[in-house]
Short mmCIF file of C-alpha atoms and ligand atoms in Angstrom, two decimals:
data_model
loop_
_atom_site.label_atom_id
_atom_site.label_comp_id
_atom_site.label_asym_id
_atom_site.label_seq_id
_atom_site.Cartn_x
_atom_site.Cartn_y
_atom_site.Cartn_z
CA MET N 1 2.64 130.21 159.40
CA SER N 2 3.16 133.64 159.18
CA MET N 3 6.22 135.25 158.15
CA LYS N 4 8.21 137.27 160.91
CA ILE N 5 10.71 140.20 160.20
CA TYR N 6 12.65 142.09 163.20
CA ASN N 7 12.11 145.65 162.42
CA THR N 8 14.47 148.76 163.41
CA LEU N 9 11.99 150.69 163.60
CA SER N 10 9.88 149.33 166.32
CA LYS N 11 12.99 147.19 167.60
CA THR N 12 10.73 143.93 167.58
CA LYS N 13 9.48 140.95 165.52
CA GLU N 14 6.39 142.11 163.40
CA GLU N 15 4.30 139.90 161.16
CA PHE N 16 5.21 140.72 157.50
CA VAL N 17 2.20 141.80 155.74
CA PRO N 18 3.11 143.31 152.32
CA ILE N 19 1.37 146.61 151.51
CA GLU N 20 0.14 144.46 148.05
CA PRO N 21 -0.87 141.08 148.56
CA GLY N 22 1.40 138.76 146.95
CA LYS N 23 4.06 141.61 146.06
CA VAL N 24 7.23 142.51 148.06
CA LYS N 25 8.78 145.99 147.37
CA MET N 26 12.31 145.79 148.35
CA TYR N 27 15.47 148.22 148.52
CA VAL N 28 18.94 147.30 149.59
CA CYS N 29 21.51 150.12 149.52
CA GLY N 30 24.18 148.79 147.66
CA PRO N 31 28.15 149.33 147.61
CA THR N 32 30.00 152.51 146.89
CA VAL N 33 32.21 151.44 143.88
CA TYR N 34 35.52 152.47 143.74
CA ASN N 35 37.19 149.04 144.40
CA TYR N 36 36.64 145.70 144.51
CA ILE N 37 33.69 144.78 147.01
CA HIS N 38 35.12 143.42 150.21
CA ILE N 39 33.88 140.61 152.34
CA GLY N 40 31.55 142.83 154.81
CA ASN N 41 29.72 143.97 151.58
CA ALA N 42 29.15 140.63 150.24
CA ARG N 43 27.17 140.03 153.75
CA PRO N 44 24.43 142.10 152.91
CA MET N 45 24.50 140.94 149.51
CA ILE N 46 24.25 137.32 150.72
CA VAL N 47 21.88 138.06 153.09
CA PHE N 48 19.37 139.91 151.56
CA ASP N 49 19.64 137.60 148.40
CA THR N 50 18.29 134.99 150.65
CA VAL N 51 15.78 137.19 151.98
CA ARG N 52 14.36 137.44 148.51
CA ARG N 53 14.89 133.96 147.41
CA TYR N 54 13.06 132.49 150.43
CA MET N 55 10.13 135.09 149.91
CA GLU N 56 10.04 133.97 146.40
CA HIS N 57 9.95 130.27 147.29
CA LYS N 58 6.62 131.45 149.59
CA GLY N 59 5.19 132.66 146.43
CA TYR N 60 5.79 136.36 146.49
CA GLU N 61 6.92 138.14 143.69
CA VAL N 62 9.72 140.36 144.58
CA ASN N 63 10.39 143.48 143.05
CA TYR N 64 14.40 143.90 144.40
CA VAL N 65 16.37 146.88 143.85
CA SER N 66 20.06 147.41 144.75
CA ASN N 67 21.67 150.70 143.88
CA PHE N 68 25.42 151.39 142.85
CA THR N 69 26.74 154.44 144.50
CA ASP N 70 28.64 155.95 141.63
CA VAL N 71 29.62 159.46 142.85
CA ASP N 72 31.29 159.83 145.91
CA ASP N 73 34.81 161.09 147.28
CA LYS N 74 36.24 157.88 147.20
CA ILE N 75 35.36 157.21 143.70
CA ILE N 76 37.05 160.78 142.63
CA LYS N 77 40.13 160.36 145.04
CA LYS N 78 40.46 157.05 143.12
CA ALA N 79 40.02 158.88 139.81
CA ILE N 80 42.47 161.72 140.14
CA GLU N 81 45.10 158.87 141.31
CA GLU N 82 44.91 156.83 137.92
CA GLY N 83 44.25 160.06 136.00
CA VAL N 84 41.03 159.08 134.51
CA ASP N 85 37.37 159.89 134.36
CA SER N 86 35.27 158.76 137.51
CA GLU N 87 33.06 156.96 135.36
CA VAL N 88 35.79 154.93 134.28
CA ILE N 89 36.32 153.77 138.14
CA SER N 90 32.65 153.30 138.75
CA GLN N 91 31.74 151.50 135.72
CA ARG N 92 35.19 148.83 135.79
CA TYR N 93 34.04 148.35 139.67
CA ILE N 94 30.29 147.70 138.61
CA ALA N 95 31.28 144.99 136.45
CA GLU N 96 33.89 143.77 138.70
CA CYS N 97 31.01 143.77 141.56
CA LYS N 98 28.56 141.51 139.23
CA LYS N 99 31.18 138.99 138.64
CA ASP N 100 31.39 138.81 141.99
CA MET N 101 27.96 138.62 142.61
CA ALA N 102 27.33 136.13 140.48
CA SER N 103 30.10 133.77 141.66
CA LEU N 104 28.40 134.00 145.18
CA ASN N 105 25.11 133.11 143.26
CA VAL N 106 23.57 136.30 144.17
CA LYS N 107 20.89 136.80 141.84
CA PRO N 108 21.10 140.02 140.12
CA ALA N 109 18.37 142.80 140.93
CA THR N 110 15.30 143.73 139.38
CA THR N 111 17.29 146.95 138.84
CA HIS N 112 20.36 148.41 139.50
CA PRO N 113 20.16 151.71 139.70
CA GLN N 114 23.27 154.02 139.39
CA ALA N 115 23.27 157.72 141.06
CA THR N 116 24.82 159.53 138.33
CA GLN N 117 21.85 158.25 136.30
CA GLU N 118 19.07 159.70 138.44
CA ILE N 119 20.43 163.36 138.97
CA CYS N 120 17.12 164.51 137.72
CA GLY N 121 14.76 162.90 140.24
CA MET N 122 17.20 164.35 142.55
CA LEU N 123 16.66 167.66 141.78
CA ASP N 124 12.93 167.06 141.78
CA MET N 125 12.75 165.83 145.12
CA ILE N 126 15.23 168.57 146.81
CA GLU N 127 12.85 171.24 144.78
CA THR N 128 9.81 169.79 146.85
CA LEU N 129 11.66 169.78 149.78
CA ILE N 130 12.56 173.59 149.51
CA GLN N 131 9.13 173.95 148.18
CA LYS N 132 7.86 172.47 151.51
CA GLY N 133 9.95 174.06 154.11
CA HIS N 134 11.92 171.09 154.67
CA ALA N 135 15.36 172.30 152.68
CA TYR N 136 16.86 175.61 152.03
CA LYS N 137 19.67 176.87 149.79
CA ALA N 138 22.90 178.44 151.83
CA ALA N 139 24.82 181.18 150.46
CA ASP N 140 27.73 178.81 148.80
CA GLY N 141 24.93 177.00 146.92
CA THR N 142 24.79 173.99 149.30
CA VAL N 143 21.32 172.89 149.97
CA TYR N 144 20.90 171.26 153.34
CA PHE N 145 17.69 169.37 154.92
CA ARG N 146 16.33 171.05 157.60
CA THR N 147 16.32 168.12 159.86
CA ARG N 148 13.96 169.95 162.89
CA SER N 149 11.22 170.29 160.54
CA PHE N 150 10.74 166.78 160.25
CA LYS N 151 9.22 165.77 163.36
CA GLU N 152 9.85 162.57 163.44
CA TYR N 153 13.66 162.47 163.05
CA GLY N 154 15.38 159.67 165.08
CA LYS N 155 12.98 157.37 164.94
CA LEU N 156 14.41 154.47 162.98
CA SER N 157 17.97 155.11 165.19
CA HIS N 158 15.86 155.80 168.16
CA LYS N 159 17.69 158.98 168.71
CA ASN N 160 16.77 161.98 170.23
CA LEU N 161 17.57 165.07 168.55
CA ASP N 162 18.73 167.13 171.66
CA ASP N 163 20.99 164.37 172.48
CA LEU N 164 22.36 164.05 168.90
CA GLN N 165 23.16 167.95 169.13
CA GLY N 166 24.84 167.87 172.15
CA GLY N 167 26.91 164.80 171.62
CA ASN N 168 27.48 163.69 167.93
CA ARG N 169 31.11 165.72 166.92
CA SER N 170 30.64 163.89 163.64
CA LEU N 171 27.43 166.20 162.68
CA LEU N 172 30.39 168.94 162.84
CA VAL N 173 31.36 168.72 159.02
CA SER N 174 34.17 171.09 157.99
CA GLY N 175 33.00 173.00 154.99
CA GLU N 176 29.53 172.93 155.93
CA ASP N 177 29.52 176.37 157.96
CA GLN N 178 26.82 177.72 156.51
CA LYS N 179 23.97 175.40 157.96
CA GLU N 180 20.95 176.76 159.88
CA ASP N 181 21.50 173.84 162.49
CA SER N 182 24.39 171.48 162.93
CA LEU N 183 21.81 168.60 162.93
CA ASP N 184 21.27 169.48 159.09
CA PHE N 185 22.13 167.62 156.18
CA VAL N 186 23.34 168.01 152.65
CA LEU N 187 21.27 167.28 149.87
CA TRP N 188 23.24 168.98 147.26
CA LYS N 189 26.77 170.37 147.07
CA PRO N 190 28.85 172.66 145.11
CA LYS N 191 31.33 171.31 142.78
CA LYS N 192 35.22 171.48 143.63
CA ASP N 193 38.10 171.61 140.66
CA GLY N 194 38.36 168.22 139.07
CA GLU N 195 34.82 166.76 140.43
CA PRO N 196 32.03 165.57 138.14
CA TYR N 197 29.10 168.15 138.26
CA TRP N 198 25.86 168.52 137.08
CA GLU N 199 23.77 171.65 136.54
CA SER N 200 20.66 172.76 138.83
CA PRO N 201 18.93 175.43 140.37
CA TRP N 202 21.35 176.03 143.01
CA CYS N 203 24.71 175.77 141.83
CA GLN N 204 26.80 173.25 139.34
CA GLY N 205 27.57 170.36 141.89
CA ARG N 206 26.42 166.79 142.89
CA PRO N 207 24.16 165.16 145.29
CA GLY N 208 24.61 164.36 148.68
CA TRP N 209 24.82 160.48 149.17
CA HIS N 210 21.60 160.12 151.22
CA ILE N 211 19.31 161.69 148.61
CA GLU N 212 19.98 159.07 145.93
CA CYS N 213 18.72 156.27 148.05
CA SER N 214 15.29 157.90 148.56
CA VAL N 215 14.93 158.75 144.75
CA MET N 216 15.36 155.67 143.43
CA SER N 217 13.81 153.80 145.78
CA LYS N 218 10.60 155.99 144.70
CA ARG N 219 11.52 155.46 141.09
CA TYR N 220 11.71 151.65 141.05
CA LEU N 221 9.38 151.00 143.84
CA GLY N 222 7.13 153.85 144.54
CA GLU N 223 6.61 156.34 147.00
CA GLU N 224 5.82 153.40 149.92
CA ILE N 225 7.86 149.96 149.95
CA ASP N 226 8.01 146.70 151.91
CA ILE N 227 11.49 146.31 152.68
CA HIS N 228 14.57 148.52 153.12
CA ALA N 229 17.78 146.88 153.83
CA GLY N 230 21.35 147.49 154.41
CA GLY N 231 24.31 146.95 156.79
CA GLU N 232 23.91 148.45 160.39
CA ASP N 233 26.19 151.11 159.88
CA LEU N 234 23.56 152.47 157.97
CA VAL N 235 20.91 153.05 160.33
CA PHE N 236 22.28 156.38 161.34
CA PRO N 237 22.48 158.60 159.34
CA HIS N 238 22.04 157.20 156.02
CA HIS N 239 18.42 155.69 156.93
CA GLU N 240 17.69 158.09 159.33
CA ASN N 241 18.06 160.80 156.66
CA GLU N 242 16.41 158.79 153.85
CA ILE N 243 13.25 158.77 155.90
CA ALA N 244 13.49 162.15 156.80
CA GLN N 245 13.52 163.22 153.26
CA SER N 246 11.29 160.96 151.70
CA GLU N 247 8.63 161.19 154.26
CA ALA N 248 8.99 164.95 154.11
CA ALA N 249 8.68 164.98 150.25
CA ASN N 250 6.06 162.32 149.81
CA GLY N 251 3.76 162.53 152.90
CA LYS N 252 3.53 159.03 153.09
CA THR N 253 5.59 155.96 155.18
CA PHE N 254 8.59 155.20 153.18
CA ALA N 255 9.14 151.64 154.35
CA LYS N 256 7.31 149.52 156.64
CA TYR N 257 9.99 147.13 157.77
CA TRP N 258 13.38 148.04 158.14
CA MET N 259 16.16 145.39 158.01
CA HIS N 260 19.66 145.48 159.09
CA ASN N 261 22.49 142.98 159.11
CA ALA N 262 25.18 142.97 161.74
CA PHE N 263 28.80 143.45 161.18
CA LEU N 264 31.34 141.13 159.85
CA ASN N 265 34.58 141.30 161.56
CA ILE N 266 38.03 139.21 160.94
CA ASP N 267 39.30 137.23 163.58
CA ASN N 268 37.25 139.35 166.07
CA LYS N 269 38.29 142.58 165.06
CA LYS N 270 36.84 145.02 162.82
CA MET N 271 37.98 144.83 159.31
CA SER N 272 40.39 147.67 158.18
CA LYS N 273 43.02 148.46 155.23
CA SER N 274 45.50 150.10 158.11
CA ALA N 275 45.18 147.16 160.23
CA GLY N 276 46.07 144.97 157.27
CA ASN N 277 43.04 142.50 157.77
CA PHE N 278 41.11 143.48 155.14
CA PHE N 279 40.19 141.36 152.33
CA THR N 280 38.09 141.45 149.17
CA VAL N 281 35.97 138.91 147.76
CA ARG N 282 38.73 138.09 145.15
CA ASP N 283 41.13 137.40 148.13
CA ILE N 284 39.30 134.85 149.60
CA LEU N 285 37.73 133.24 146.35
CA GLU N 286 41.59 132.38 145.48
CA LYS N 287 41.41 129.99 148.43
CA TYR N 288 37.76 128.98 148.52
CA ASP N 289 34.89 127.85 146.63
CA PRO N 290 32.38 130.53 146.66
CA GLN N 291 29.76 128.41 147.67
CA VAL N 292 31.73 127.65 150.69
CA LEU N 293 31.76 131.54 151.65
CA ARG N 294 28.03 132.00 150.84
CA PHE N 295 27.52 128.91 153.13
CA PHE N 296 29.44 130.76 155.99
CA MET N 297 27.87 133.95 155.49
CA LEU N 298 24.86 131.91 156.03
CA SER N 299 26.00 130.17 159.15
CA ALA N 300 25.21 132.87 161.34
CA HIS N 301 21.79 134.83 162.21
CA TYR N 302 22.01 138.16 160.06
CA ARG N 303 21.71 140.22 163.20
CA SER N 304 24.51 138.37 165.21
CA PRO N 305 27.99 139.58 164.47
CA LEU N 306 29.92 137.29 162.37
CA ASN N 307 33.71 136.71 162.66
CA PHE N 308 35.83 135.30 159.77
CA SER N 309 38.51 133.47 160.67
CA ALA N 310 40.69 130.20 158.88
CA ASP N 311 38.88 127.85 161.46
CA LEU N 312 35.54 129.14 160.97
CA MET N 313 36.07 128.49 157.02
CA GLU N 314 37.14 125.52 157.50
CA ALA N 315 34.26 124.62 159.42
CA ALA N 316 31.89 125.95 156.64
CA ARG N 317 33.98 124.21 154.10
CA ASN N 318 32.85 120.85 155.94
CA GLY N 319 29.77 121.78 156.23
CA TYR N 320 28.68 122.58 152.48
CA GLU N 321 30.80 119.37 151.76
CA ARG N 322 28.61 117.25 153.75
CA ILE N 323 25.35 118.57 151.58
CA VAL N 324 27.16 117.90 148.24
CA THR N 325 28.30 114.58 149.19
CA SER N 326 24.85 113.39 150.49
CA VAL N 327 23.39 114.91 146.87
CA ASP N 328 26.63 112.87 144.86
CA ASN N 329 25.66 110.14 146.84
CA LEU N 330 22.06 110.11 145.94
CA LYS N 331 22.98 110.63 142.47
CA TYR N 332 25.17 107.94 142.31
CA LEU N 333 22.50 105.67 143.91
CA LEU N 334 19.82 106.88 141.11
CA GLY N 335 22.50 105.48 138.55
CA LYS N 336 22.68 102.17 139.76
CA ALA N 337 18.86 101.57 141.08
CA THR N 338 16.43 99.27 139.29
CA ALA N 339 13.17 99.92 141.10
CA GLU N 340 11.23 102.55 139.32
CA GLU N 341 8.24 102.67 141.33
CA ILE N 342 8.49 104.10 144.79
CA THR N 343 7.59 101.57 147.58
CA GLU N 344 5.06 101.83 150.91
CA SER N 345 7.67 101.91 153.24
CA GLU N 346 9.44 104.36 151.07
CA ALA N 347 6.26 106.57 150.63
CA ALA N 348 6.38 106.77 154.65
CA LEU N 349 9.83 108.07 154.79
CA VAL N 350 9.19 111.08 152.13
CA LYS N 351 6.56 111.92 154.20
CA GLU N 352 8.83 111.80 157.25
CA ALA N 353 11.45 113.93 154.98
CA GLU N 354 8.61 116.52 154.27
CA GLY N 355 8.42 117.43 157.83
CA TYR N 356 12.25 118.61 157.49
CA VAL N 357 11.01 120.86 154.81
CA ASP N 358 8.45 122.43 157.17
CA LYS N 359 10.97 122.86 159.69
CA PHE N 360 13.19 124.57 157.54
CA ASP N 361 10.45 126.94 156.83
CA GLU N 362 9.85 127.85 160.51
CA ALA N 363 13.24 128.41 160.88
CA MET N 364 13.19 130.93 157.89
CA ASP N 365 9.62 132.60 159.15
CA ASP N 366 11.47 133.42 162.31
CA ASP N 367 12.84 136.60 160.57
CA PHE N 368 15.37 134.31 158.50
CA ASN N 369 16.97 132.16 160.82
CA THR N 370 19.22 130.73 158.21
CA ALA N 371 21.66 129.06 161.13
CA ASP N 372 18.84 126.88 162.43
CA ALA N 373 17.56 126.66 158.50
CA ILE N 374 21.14 125.10 157.54
CA SER N 375 21.03 122.76 160.43
CA VAL N 376 17.80 121.67 159.52
CA ILE N 377 19.25 120.76 155.85
CA PHE N 378 21.98 119.01 157.95
CA GLU N 379 18.97 116.93 159.98
CA LEU N 380 17.80 116.14 156.47
CA VAL N 381 20.67 115.00 155.04
CA LYS N 382 21.20 112.92 158.33
CA PHE N 383 18.01 111.33 157.53
CA VAL N 384 18.45 110.78 153.93
CA ASN N 385 21.92 108.90 154.35
CA THR N 386 20.70 106.60 156.85
CA ASN N 387 17.60 105.88 154.76
CA VAL N 388 18.78 105.47 151.13
CA SER N 389 20.71 102.31 149.86
CA GLU N 390 21.33 100.29 146.60
CA ALA N 391 17.83 98.97 146.51
CA SER N 392 15.99 102.32 146.80
CA SER N 393 14.01 103.00 143.99
CA LYS N 394 14.33 105.90 141.68
CA ALA N 395 11.12 107.51 142.25
CA TYR N 396 12.03 107.85 145.96
CA LEU N 397 15.82 108.53 145.54
CA GLU N 398 14.49 111.78 143.24
CA VAL N 399 12.19 113.14 145.67
CA LEU N 400 14.75 113.05 148.43
CA LYS N 401 17.51 114.58 145.90
CA GLN N 402 14.91 117.31 145.41
CA GLU N 403 14.44 118.12 148.66
CA ILE N 404 17.84 118.85 149.72
CA VAL N 405 18.37 120.72 146.42
CA LEU N 406 15.38 122.56 147.23
CA LEU N 407 16.18 123.71 150.50
CA SER N 408 19.81 124.40 149.63
CA ASP N 409 18.57 126.57 146.73
CA ILE N 410 16.45 128.46 149.08
CA CYS N 411 19.79 129.52 150.84
CA GLY N 412 21.35 130.19 147.49
CA LEU N 413 23.59 127.15 148.04
CA ILE N 414 24.25 125.16 144.59
CA VAL N 415 24.80 121.63 145.93
CA ASP N 416 24.00 119.81 142.82
CA LYS N 417 27.22 120.04 140.94
CA LYS N 418 26.36 119.00 137.59
CA GLU N 419 27.52 121.71 135.69
CA GLU N 420 30.61 121.60 136.95
CA MET N 421 32.33 119.36 134.69
CA LEU N 422 33.85 120.76 131.54
CA ASP N 423 32.77 119.05 128.35
CA GLU N 424 36.50 118.56 127.69
CA ASP N 425 36.93 116.48 131.05
CA ILE N 426 33.58 114.57 130.26
CA GLU N 427 35.30 113.79 126.72
CA LYS N 428 38.36 112.39 128.22
CA LEU N 429 36.82 110.30 130.77
CA ILE N 430 34.66 108.64 127.90
CA GLU N 431 37.85 108.18 126.14
CA GLU N 432 39.25 106.37 128.88
CA ARG N 433 36.10 104.14 129.66
CA GLN N 434 36.07 102.93 125.79
CA ALA N 435 39.84 102.20 126.43
CA ALA N 436 39.06 100.10 129.60
CA ARG N 437 36.31 98.63 127.60
CA LYS N 438 38.47 97.54 124.98
CA ALA N 439 41.42 95.69 127.57
CA LYS N 440 37.95 94.15 128.71
CA ASN N 441 38.36 96.08 132.41
CA PHE N 442 34.39 96.16 132.68
CA ALA N 443 35.01 96.92 136.04
CA ARG N 444 36.48 100.31 135.62
CA ALA N 445 34.44 101.19 132.60
CA ASP N 446 31.23 100.97 135.13
CA GLU N 447 33.17 102.98 137.64
CA ILE N 448 33.78 105.73 135.24
CA ARG N 449 29.99 105.48 133.74
CA GLY N 450 29.10 106.02 137.42
CA GLU N 451 31.78 108.68 138.10
CA LEU N 452 29.93 110.40 135.18
CA LEU N 453 26.31 109.97 136.54
CA ALA N 454 27.22 111.11 140.20
CA LYS N 455 28.18 114.52 138.37
CA GLY N 456 24.69 114.16 136.54
CA ILE N 457 26.13 113.09 133.09
CA ILE N 458 24.36 110.52 131.27
CA LEU N 459 26.14 108.06 129.09
CA GLU N 460 24.27 105.78 125.83
CA ASP N 461 25.81 103.48 124.31
CA THR N 462 24.63 103.94 120.55
CA ARG N 463 26.10 102.39 117.28
CA GLU N 464 27.07 105.66 116.31
CA GLY N 465 29.39 105.75 119.56
CA VAL N 466 29.14 106.86 122.79
CA LYS N 467 26.68 110.07 123.30
CA TRP N 468 26.27 112.03 126.47
CA LYS N 469 23.83 114.26 127.93
CA ARG N 470 23.39 116.20 131.40
CA ALA N 471 20.79 114.93 133.51
P1 LIG C 1 29.29 150.54 151.27
O1 LIG C 1 30.17 150.73 150.14
O2 LIG C 1 30.52 150.95 152.67
O3 LIG C 1 28.25 151.89 151.34
O4 LIG C 1 28.76 149.26 151.98
C1 LIG C 1 27.89 148.52 151.25
C2 LIG C 1 26.95 147.90 151.87
O5 LIG C 1 27.80 147.34 152.79
C3 LIG C 1 26.17 148.48 153.12
O6 LIG C 1 25.02 147.87 153.47
C4 LIG C 1 27.24 148.25 154.43
O7 LIG C 1 26.34 148.60 155.67
C5 LIG C 1 27.83 147.12 154.49
N1 LIG C 1 28.84 146.55 154.88
C6 LIG C 1 29.98 147.34 154.67
N2 LIG C 1 30.94 146.80 155.84
C7 LIG C 1 30.69 145.73 156.42
C8 LIG C 1 30.83 144.58 157.27
N3 LIG C 1 32.36 144.78 157.60
N4 LIG C 1 29.95 143.89 157.82
C9 LIG C 1 28.75 143.68 157.27
N5 LIG C 1 27.97 144.44 156.25
C10 LIG C 1 29.37 145.62 155.89
ZN1 LIG C 2 21.00 153.97 150.63
#
């Protein structure tokens, strides 16, 4: 079955047809790095990482680019507060963000460009826009995009230029009084005291926010890409402006599919520092396993608002543990199993289990419906739990385990926790087992062997003593 993606541009689900067969070029707007990332930022990271994983599972080669915005008012403010260069702030929080991503099992992007490293490309694109009449320099050195020169402006956010002009007060930005038109937006702005700046043909200054993504996307993925994504707050003006810049400069369609995740709220309210309901990923990971947070994020469809609450996190913990327990049980049975070969009746059950893999794909093909896909994993878990026993063959148990692990892995959920045991914990249990054997407490010795096996640790009794390896 073909994959369908809801495209913000057409407001419909469209069949996914990549520009180049077998390849996906995908750009996801990343965070502005002035603090630890908050749990709202984690939503697009997890959602689009899952989109990427599913596409890879389908056989696509995915070139995944996600930027760090490392020049911005908030970064500069924090740098001034701490009395350091803004680079110190941005580098610190890029490193911290990467740690959070690793905890949440978000794969590193193919490229993680940083705006400050791409100034040359921005100067080039701005120059092209000026030459083509889509941008102009004001007397104070600010370069603006001439919004009305791009006839399709508003096509992503489905806004009409005249309505925008009439009703949107946010377009009247202080300090931007030299614009030709209130709809115009900044491409390059003059430096202020104490701010980082770069040389340019127009003035010493720094880029506007929107130009960075147009430039980085072009540099790492080319002028035409398959998917451009981010949170729904980015549709207007950020993505609308990116389209205007890229399409006006390159004369080509910028991105084929525009994907936007809905917001994450806290106890049904907008997350905000002033309301005291603001959580970083770090705050949450003090209380919960990162996998539980990841499970929670995927428990709703990415286009539905998601509410964060202690109750829902508890439900996520239970759901996640249900899958892990099933895998642990399979590992335990694998340690006990004596029959190697799969029987005929088991082969029939494996066929039945494969039906769940198809059902999972169907849910994901339908605009990445992870909520339904996770329900299918639960169905598979239930099927497995009711169809295995100590009499099951190794081959059969192994196939079932692989199926649960495969589907969980597409969601980026680690359910086979073999890596979790530290070497020293393993050694301690082995010592305890030796002591139990010495005391002729063979039941306890066997129990320990089973416990270790459930965690993927295989013991071998050799003449030189007990050796262990990870399965
Ligand atoms: P920012 O650092 O604000 O540019 O945000 C980085 C990414 O996180 C963007 O894709 C935003 O749309 C997204 N984002 C920010 N807050 C939330 C939220 N509460 N829920 C979901 N996504 C969010
Ligand atoms: Zn962006």
